[in-house]
């Protein structure tokens, strides 16, 4: 049984422990108060409000990634681009790019801004667009596809989504312009490879189960008469250069045999 002295010393010990705990709590209260959730949310909202609208950012990112927007494939982004075209072009201006609209065909696409410069434009010189440059074989194939696209629009009307062609229809045209390999299977493979390459440029769809492809409306701008005229001029220059080289090599070659 606890005596009087035990009870007194026990009470003193409890008082000391309570005093120590209260002093520790007081010391803990001297720490800096944490920022309130309301203040953190306010600063975050302020940062978000200063950013470009989310829908417009998505349009920009898609245009820089692909180079075009089609109403049939990305209707929401296409509508946003139409409504906010001025804001979109203000963002593109430092990049020397401009968004152009073909509302008849439901298309928004990127082009290089020239600002009325009289010199002949070279869209492929732009650092964001030159990576999409087509080689000669691909460009000739684009011209073939454009013939079918124009014929389809003349029959069904501009903006029609029925510009479809079968792979078998393309093979004879490729043989005329690019040569006959002597093997139908090899020519078919070449056409399919070209179609797959141009699919990445947004010019054709993937072949369906009947080996038909849809020629997409961007081809009307990539292979417009101005670009095709420039292509023809380039081909003539290359041909003239090859003829000059052969003329120079001829006499030298004959002289070496003498």
Tab-separated table of C-alpha atoms in Angstrom:
chain	number	residue	atom	x	y	z
A	1	UNK	CA	0.000	0.000	0.000
A	2	UNK	CA	1.454	3.377	-1.061
A	3	UNK	CA	2.457	5.750	1.745
A	4	UNK	CA	2.091	9.494	2.009
A	5	UNK	CA	5.561	10.114	0.586
A	6	UNK	CA	4.845	7.881	-2.443
A	7	UNK	CA	1.682	9.806	-3.200
A	8	UNK	CA	3.492	13.174	-2.935
A	9	UNK	CA	6.393	12.148	-5.190
A	10	UNK	CA	3.922	10.610	-7.699
A	11	UNK	CA	1.968	13.861	-7.951
A	12	UNK	CA	5.206	15.853	-8.457
A	13	UNK	CA	6.284	13.494	-11.262
A	14	UNK	CA	2.942	13.842	-13.058
A	15	UNK	CA	3.121	17.646	-12.804
A	16	UNK	CA	6.645	17.679	-14.275
A	17	UNK	CA	5.613	15.472	-17.187
A	18	UNK	CA	2.581	17.632	-17.974
A	19	UNK	CA	4.736	20.784	-17.828
A	20	UNK	CA	7.302	19.245	-20.178
A	21	UNK	CA	4.596	18.200	-22.669
A	22	UNK	CA	3.011	21.652	-22.632
A	23	UNK	CA	6.409	23.310	-23.227
A	24	UNK	CA	7.103	20.972	-26.150
A	25	UNK	CA	3.752	21.870	-27.665
A	26	UNK	CA	4.556	25.547	-27.277
A	27	UNK	CA	7.919	25.080	-29.002
A	28	UNK	CA	6.226	23.251	-31.857
A	29	UNK	CA	3.858	26.155	-32.313
A	30	UNK	CA	6.806	28.453	-33.107
A	31	UNK	CA	7.229	26.766	-36.535
A	32	UNK	CA	6.159	28.717	-39.643
A	33	UNK	CA	2.518	28.144	-40.567
A	34	UNK	CA	1.873	26.124	-43.711
A	35	UNK	CA	0.356	27.842	-46.712
A	36	UNK	CA	-3.401	27.496	-46.742
A	37	UNK	CA	-4.959	25.335	-49.477
A	38	UNK	CA	-6.990	28.333	-50.615
A	39	UNK	CA	-3.836	30.381	-51.265
A	40	UNK	CA	-2.210	27.522	-53.203
A	41	UNK	CA	-5.312	27.057	-55.336
A	42	UNK	CA	-5.458	30.789	-56.014
A	43	UNK	CA	-1.888	30.951	-57.342
A	44	UNK	CA	-2.470	27.880	-59.497
A	45	UNK	CA	-5.645	29.395	-60.941
A	46	UNK	CA	-3.767	32.588	-61.713
A	47	UNK	CA	-1.114	30.646	-63.653
A	48	UNK	CA	-3.769	28.681	-65.543
A	49	UNK	CA	-5.694	31.833	-66.444
A	50	UNK	CA	-2.581	33.340	-68.069
A	51	UNK	CA	-2.092	30.352	-70.396
A	52	UNK	CA	-3.468	29.956	-73.902
A	53	UNK	CA	-6.883	28.345	-74.023
A	54	UNK	CA	-6.617	24.552	-73.818
A	55	UNK	CA	-8.634	23.929	-76.993
A	56	UNK	CA	-6.417	26.336	-78.938
A	57	UNK	CA	-3.287	24.634	-77.588
A	58	UNK	CA	-4.612	21.294	-78.838
A	59	UNK	CA	-5.204	22.783	-82.296
A	60	UNK	CA	-1.651	24.162	-82.380
A	61	UNK	CA	-0.107	20.895	-81.261
A	62	UNK	CA	-2.037	18.883	-83.852
A	63	UNK	CA	-1.136	21.291	-86.663
A	64	UNK	CA	2.551	21.214	-85.757
A	65	UNK	CA	2.454	17.423	-85.444
A	66	UNK	CA	0.555	16.582	-88.640
A	67	UNK	CA	0.387	19.838	-90.598
A	68	UNK	CA	-3.363	19.738	-91.231
A	69	UNK	CA	-6.808	19.289	-89.688
A	70	UNK	CA	-9.709	17.654	-91.503
A	71	UNK	CA	-13.314	18.258	-90.498
A	72	UNK	CA	-14.094	14.604	-91.205
A	73	UNK	CA	-11.337	13.324	-88.901
A	74	UNK	CA	-10.973	15.969	-86.160
A	75	UNK	CA	-14.276	17.905	-86.177
A	76	UNK	CA	-13.852	19.536	-82.763
A	77	UNK	CA	-10.345	20.811	-83.467
A	78	UNK	CA	-11.412	21.919	-86.939
A	79	UNK	CA	-14.276	24.018	-85.520
A	80	UNK	CA	-11.971	25.539	-82.907
A	81	UNK	CA	-9.495	26.516	-85.630
A	82	UNK	CA	-12.244	28.219	-87.632
A	83	UNK	CA	-13.515	30.219	-84.669
A	84	UNK	CA	-10.077	31.181	-83.327
A	85	UNK	CA	-8.208	31.598	-86.619
A	86	UNK	CA	-6.881	35.071	-85.772
A	87	UNK	CA	-5.563	33.912	-82.398
A	88	UNK	CA	-4.085	30.813	-84.007
A	89	UNK	CA	-2.211	32.827	-86.622
A	90	UNK	CA	-0.978	35.253	-83.956
A	91	UNK	CA	0.676	32.276	-82.234
A	92	UNK	CA	2.102	30.979	-85.527
A	93	UNK	CA	3.424	34.352	-86.682
A	94	UNK	CA	6.834	34.162	-84.887
A	95	UNK	CA	7.366	30.781	-86.583
A	96	UNK	CA	6.774	32.308	-90.059
A	97	UNK	CA	3.819	29.966	-90.483
A	98	UNK	CA	0.168	30.659	-91.246
A	99	UNK	CA	-2.961	28.518	-90.956
A	100	UNK	CA	-5.048	28.481	-94.126
A	101	UNK	CA	-8.618	27.308	-94.461
A	102	UNK	CA	-10.317	25.405	-97.262
A	103	UNK	CA	-13.858	25.411	-95.883
A	104	UNK	CA	-15.289	23.801	-99.029
A	105	UNK	CA	-13.197	20.679	-98.477
A	106	UNK	CA	-13.231	20.956	-94.673
A	107	UNK	CA	-9.506	21.509	-94.279
A	108	UNK	CA	-7.150	23.650	-92.184
A	109	UNK	CA	-3.464	23.363	-93.055
A	110	UNK	CA	-0.120	24.999	-92.356
A	111	UNK	CA	1.752	27.037	-94.939
A	112	UNK	CA	4.894	29.151	-94.878
A	113	UNK	CA	4.253	32.876	-94.461
A	114	UNK	CA	5.928	34.918	-97.225
A	115	UNK	CA	4.576	38.419	-96.422
A	116	UNK	CA	4.463	39.458	-100.082
A	117	UNK	CA	8.132	38.748	-100.805
A	118	UNK	CA	8.644	38.810	-104.563
A	119	UNK	CA	11.217	36.034	-104.682
A	120	UNK	CA	10.061	32.560	-105.588
A	121	UNK	CA	8.860	30.835	-102.391
A	122	UNK	CA	10.373	27.578	-101.287
A	123	UNK	CA	8.109	26.069	-98.661
A	124	UNK	CA	10.515	23.226	-98.082
A	125	UNK	CA	13.202	25.588	-96.770
A	126	UNK	CA	11.239	26.094	-93.557
A	127	UNK	CA	12.777	24.056	-90.698
A	128	UNK	CA	9.397	22.720	-89.531
A	129	UNK	CA	8.238	21.687	-93.013
A	130	UNK	CA	11.326	20.584	-94.924
A	131	UNK	CA	11.300	17.226	-93.087
A	132	UNK	CA	8.142	16.400	-95.096
A	133	UNK	CA	9.863	16.882	-98.446
A	134	UNK	CA	8.926	14.379	-101.114
A	135	UNK	CA	11.398	12.770	-103.459
A	136	UNK	CA	10.929	12.816	-107.234
A	137	UNK	CA	9.176	9.450	-107.422
A	138	UNK	CA	6.743	10.395	-104.649
A	139	UNK	CA	6.045	13.779	-106.268
A	140	UNK	CA	5.232	12.200	-109.620
A	141	UNK	CA	2.928	9.756	-107.855
A	142	UNK	CA	1.204	12.692	-106.117
A	143	UNK	CA	0.569	14.230	-109.542
A	144	UNK	CA	-1.011	10.954	-110.682
A	145	UNK	CA	-3.242	10.855	-107.596
A	146	UNK	CA	-4.262	14.472	-108.127
A	147	UNK	CA	-5.546	13.611	-111.608
A	148	UNK	CA	-7.920	11.084	-110.032
A	149	UNK	CA	-8.864	13.559	-107.292
A	150	UNK	CA	-9.752	16.303	-109.782
A	151	UNK	CA	-11.740	13.870	-111.928
A	152	UNK	CA	-13.664	12.734	-108.835
A	153	UNK	CA	-14.473	16.316	-107.817
A	154	UNK	CA	-15.614	17.158	-111.346
A	155	UNK	CA	-17.998	14.214	-111.223
A	156	UNK	CA	-19.240	14.422	-107.620
A	157	UNK	CA	-18.626	18.103	-106.823
A	158	UNK	CA	-15.921	19.991	-104.928
A	159	UNK	CA	-15.662	18.875	-101.325
A	160	UNK	CA	-16.967	15.389	-102.010
A	161	UNK	CA	-15.475	12.697	-99.792
A	162	UNK	CA	-15.745	9.997	-102.467
A	163	UNK	CA	-12.339	10.481	-104.134
A	164	UNK	CA	-11.482	6.803	-104.108
A	165	UNK	CA	-9.201	4.862	-106.437
A	166	UNK	CA	-8.157	1.226	-106.669
A	167	UNK	CA	-4.530	0.157	-106.590
A	168	UNK	CA	-4.999	-1.665	-109.914
A	169	UNK	CA	-5.999	1.647	-111.556
A	170	UNK	CA	-2.782	3.305	-110.408
A	171	UNK	CA	-0.356	0.668	-111.633
A	172	UNK	CA	-0.587	1.519	-115.396
A	173	UNK	CA	-0.029	5.231	-114.661
A	174	UNK	CA	3.022	4.434	-112.557
A	175	UNK	CA	4.388	2.241	-115.331
A	176	UNK	CA	4.051	5.125	-117.823
A	177	UNK	CA	5.788	7.727	-115.651
A	178	UNK	CA	8.173	5.621	-113.583
A	179	UNK	CA	8.832	2.718	-115.947
A	180	UNK	CA	7.712	-0.872	-116.166
A	181	UNK	CA	9.727	-3.218	-113.966
A	182	UNK	CA	8.643	-6.242	-116.025
A	183	UNK	CA	6.897	-7.811	-113.047
A	184	UNK	CA	3.295	-7.023	-112.134
A	185	UNK	CA	3.891	-8.112	-108.545
A	186	UNK	CA	6.900	-5.798	-108.258
A	187	UNK	CA	4.930	-2.884	-109.702
A	188	UNK	CA	2.078	-3.524	-107.278
A	189	UNK	CA	4.510	-3.563	-104.378
A	190	UNK	CA	6.017	-0.272	-105.543
A	191	UNK	CA	2.562	1.363	-105.681
A	192	UNK	CA	1.653	0.063	-102.228
A	193	UNK	CA	4.932	1.370	-100.821
A	194	UNK	CA	4.335	4.808	-102.344
A	195	UNK	CA	0.810	4.873	-100.938
A	196	UNK	CA	2.104	3.972	-97.491
A	197	UNK	CA	4.682	6.766	-97.674
A	198	UNK	CA	2.096	9.351	-98.749
A	199	UNK	CA	-0.304	8.212	-96.037
A	200	UNK	CA	2.081	9.751	-93.504
A	201	UNK	CA	1.688	13.103	-95.300
A	202	UNK	CA	-2.084	13.037	-94.996
A	203	UNK	CA	-2.648	12.538	-98.741
A	204	UNK	CA	-4.258	9.104	-98.847
A	205	UNK	CA	-5.903	6.635	-96.520
A	206	UNK	CA	-4.749	3.091	-95.906
A	207	UNK	CA	-5.982	0.560	-98.505
A	208	UNK	CA	-9.261	-1.102	-97.556
A	209	UNK	CA	-10.131	-4.776	-97.933
A	210	UNK	CA	-10.700	-4.252	-101.689
A	211	UNK	CA	-7.339	-2.476	-102.115
A	212	UNK	CA	-8.930	0.929	-102.617
A	213	UNK	CA	-7.635	4.158	-101.097
A	214	UNK	CA	-9.334	7.475	-100.392
A	215	UNK	CA	-7.445	10.464	-101.822
A	216	UNK	CA	-7.640	13.096	-99.095
A	217	UNK	CA	-8.302	16.806	-99.824
A	218	UNK	CA	-4.835	18.029	-98.814
A	219	UNK	CA	-3.612	16.840	-102.214
A	220	UNK	CA	-5.459	19.759	-103.834
A	221	UNK	CA	-3.080	22.176	-102.104
A	222	UNK	CA	0.128	20.161	-102.077
A	223	UNK	CA	-0.204	19.386	-105.779
A	224	UNK	CA	-1.766	22.647	-106.926
A	225	UNK	CA	-0.966	24.023	-110.415
A	226	UNK	CA	1.752	26.332	-109.066
A	227	UNK	CA	3.621	23.495	-107.386
A	228	UNK	CA	3.212	21.227	-110.400
A	229	UNK	CA	4.552	23.980	-112.670
A	230	UNK	CA	7.560	24.357	-110.388
A	231	UNK	CA	8.050	20.578	-110.528
A	232	UNK	CA	7.940	20.618	-114.320
A	233	UNK	CA	10.473	23.452	-114.408
A	234	UNK	CA	12.772	21.542	-112.057
A	235	UNK	CA	12.540	18.405	-114.196
A	236	UNK	CA	13.407	20.403	-117.327
A	237	UNK	CA	16.420	21.931	-115.557
A	238	UNK	CA	17.611	18.494	-114.474
A	239	UNK	CA	17.148	17.150	-117.989
A	240	UNK	CA	19.057	20.093	-119.478
A	241	UNK	CA	21.852	19.564	-116.952
A	242	UNK	CA	22.110	15.881	-117.821
A	243	UNK	CA	22.260	16.691	-121.529
A	244	UNK	CA	25.027	19.251	-120.927
A	245	UNK	CA	26.989	16.714	-118.901
A	246	UNK	CA	26.653	14.086	-121.629
A	247	UNK	CA	27.738	16.610	-124.281
A	248	UNK	CA	30.829	17.488	-122.267
A	249	UNK	CA	31.691	13.839	-121.587
A	250	UNK	CA	31.316	12.852	-125.260
A	251	UNK	CA	34.334	14.640	-126.821
A	252	UNK	CA	36.495	13.906	-123.806
A	253	UNK	CA	35.634	10.265	-123.992
A	254	UNK	CA	36.401	10.119	-127.703
A	255	UNK	CA	39.690	11.939	-127.173
A	256	UNK	CA	40.778	9.459	-124.559
A	257	UNK	CA	40.351	6.585	-126.977
A	258	UNK	CA	42.512	8.200	-129.695
